[in-house]
Protein backbone atom coordinates (compact mmCIF):
# COMPACT_ATOMS: atom_id res chain seq x y z
CA MET A 1 79.54 118.99 112.23
CA ASN A 2 78.80 118.07 115.86
CA GLY A 3 81.90 116.19 116.75
CA THR A 4 80.18 112.75 117.01
CA ARG A 5 81.57 109.82 115.20
CA THR A 6 81.18 109.86 111.51
CA SER A 7 79.94 106.77 109.78
CA GLU A 8 83.10 104.71 109.01
CA SER A 9 83.34 101.58 107.06
CA PRO A 10 86.09 99.38 108.61
CA LEU A 11 89.12 98.37 106.62
CA ARG A 12 88.50 95.17 104.76
CA PRO A 13 90.81 92.24 104.32
CA GLY A 14 93.46 93.08 101.85
CA ASP A 15 93.12 96.84 102.44
CA LEU A 16 96.29 96.95 104.49
CA GLU A 17 98.28 95.15 101.90
CA GLU A 18 96.97 97.44 99.21
CA ALA A 19 97.76 100.52 101.29
CA ALA A 20 101.24 99.17 102.04
CA ALA A 21 101.90 98.50 98.37
CA ARG A 22 100.66 101.97 97.32
CA LEU A 23 102.56 103.70 100.03
CA SER A 24 105.80 101.80 99.23
CA ALA A 25 105.46 102.62 95.48
CA GLU A 26 104.79 106.29 96.37
CA ALA A 27 107.91 106.40 98.71
CA ASP A 28 110.00 104.88 95.91
CA ARG A 29 108.69 107.40 93.39
CA LEU A 30 109.27 110.34 95.71
CA ARG A 31 112.89 109.15 96.44
CA SER A 32 113.56 108.95 92.75
CA GLU A 33 112.07 112.39 92.14
CA LEU A 34 114.21 113.84 94.99
CA ALA A 35 117.35 112.19 93.54
CA ARG A 36 116.50 113.64 90.09
CA ALA A 37 115.97 117.02 91.56
CA ARG A 38 119.34 116.91 93.35
CA GLU A 39 121.08 115.86 90.11
CA ALA A 40 119.36 118.65 88.13
CA GLU A 41 120.22 121.22 90.75
CA SER A 42 123.92 120.08 90.78
CA ALA A 43 124.02 120.23 86.97
CA LEU A 44 122.44 123.62 86.89
CA ARG A 45 124.85 124.97 89.42
CA ALA A 46 127.83 123.58 87.45
CA ASP A 47 126.57 125.25 84.25
CA CYS A 48 128.27 128.57 83.54
CA ASP A 49 126.21 131.70 83.08
CA LEU A 50 126.80 133.58 79.88
CA ASP A 51 124.84 136.75 80.82
CA ALA A 52 122.40 138.24 83.35
CA ALA A 53 119.51 136.59 81.65
CA ASP A 54 121.12 133.19 82.18
CA THR A 55 121.67 134.05 85.83
CA GLY A 56 118.01 135.00 86.33
CA ALA A 57 116.71 131.99 84.50
CA LYS A 58 119.01 129.76 86.57
CA ALA A 59 117.85 131.35 89.86
CA MET A 60 114.18 130.84 88.88
CA THR A 61 114.77 127.24 87.90
CA LEU A 62 116.74 126.53 91.14
CA ASN A 63 113.91 128.08 93.12
CA GLU A 64 111.39 125.93 91.30
CA LEU A 65 113.45 122.78 91.92
CA ARG A 66 113.78 123.62 95.70
CA THR A 67 110.10 124.30 95.99
CA ARG A 68 109.16 121.01 94.31
CA ALA A 69 111.79 119.12 96.28
CA GLU A 70 110.46 120.57 99.64
CA SER A 71 106.95 119.41 98.77
CA ASP A 72 108.19 115.97 97.78
CA GLU A 73 110.20 115.75 101.02
CA ALA A 74 107.17 116.58 103.05
CA LEU A 75 105.04 114.09 101.29
CA LEU A 76 107.82 111.43 101.62
CA GLU A 77 107.81 112.06 105.43
CA ARG A 78 104.03 111.59 105.60
CA THR A 79 104.27 108.50 103.46
CA VAL A 80 106.99 106.92 105.57
CA ALA A 81 104.99 107.84 108.72
CA ALA A 82 101.94 106.08 107.27
CA LEU A 83 104.06 103.00 106.54
CA ASP A 84 105.19 103.09 110.17
CA ARG A 85 101.62 103.33 111.29
CA LEU A 86 100.81 100.35 109.01
CA GLY A 87 103.61 98.31 110.78
CA GLY A 88 102.52 99.52 114.15
CA GLY A 89 98.83 98.62 113.71
CA SER A 90 97.48 102.15 113.87
CA PHE A 91 96.89 102.77 110.15
CA GLY A 92 93.53 104.37 109.52
CA ILE A 93 93.37 105.78 113.05
CA CYS A 94 93.45 109.64 113.42
CA THR A 95 96.76 110.66 115.06
CA ARG A 96 94.96 113.56 116.82
CA CYS A 97 91.68 112.10 118.21
CA GLY A 98 92.27 108.33 117.97
CA ARG A 99 89.05 107.79 116.00
CA PRO A 100 88.99 105.70 112.83
CA GLN A 101 89.51 107.76 109.73
CA GLY A 102 87.04 105.60 107.79
CA ARG A 103 87.95 103.19 104.96
CA GLU A 104 87.30 105.63 102.15
CA ARG A 105 89.66 108.24 103.54
CA ALA A 106 92.28 105.73 104.49
CA MET A 107 92.31 104.17 101.05
CA ALA A 108 92.03 107.41 99.12
CA LEU A 109 94.69 109.19 101.12
CA PRO A 110 96.77 106.52 102.73
CA HIS A 111 99.29 109.06 103.96
CA ALA A 112 96.66 111.10 105.74
CA GLU A 113 97.28 111.33 109.55
CA LEU A 114 93.89 112.94 110.47
CA CYS A 115 90.27 112.07 110.29
CA VAL A 116 88.10 114.55 108.34
CA LEU A 117 86.86 116.34 111.52
CA CYS A 118 90.37 116.90 112.82
CA ALA A 119 91.67 117.89 109.35
CA GLU A 120 88.88 120.47 109.12
CA ALA A 121 89.59 121.74 112.58
CA ARG A 122 93.32 122.10 111.72
CA GLU A 123 92.51 123.93 108.51
CA ALA A 124 90.02 126.35 110.31
CA ALA A 125 92.72 126.99 112.95
CA GLY A 126 95.11 128.18 110.22
CA PRO A 127 98.77 127.45 109.56
CA ASP A 128 99.84 127.24 113.16
CA GLY A 129 96.85 124.97 114.15
């Protein structure tokens, strides 16, 4: 792409309320998932191992729980940040370049921080970009 503005459709009346409701519901769901993961991890750690196979299975399960929890925590952070942008009046605006993300992107991925162009540039730059 050439870096010019992409065609954006502005947010419509009611879009902010819909996005806020979706983001709030997602934040609640993620908090519940994280609480369940902590409970499952605690119960798993309290369970005694009968043999080496139990120890290995427990270690794998704990690793899976941690991986899922880390992913949920990252999504929760992005969701809360999106709620903050909603409250601050910058929802739907790219946090990198300041251009509108476009209605379709803002509503499909309400936790997205970047417009498509900036997201593509970050992806092309690699993990440190």
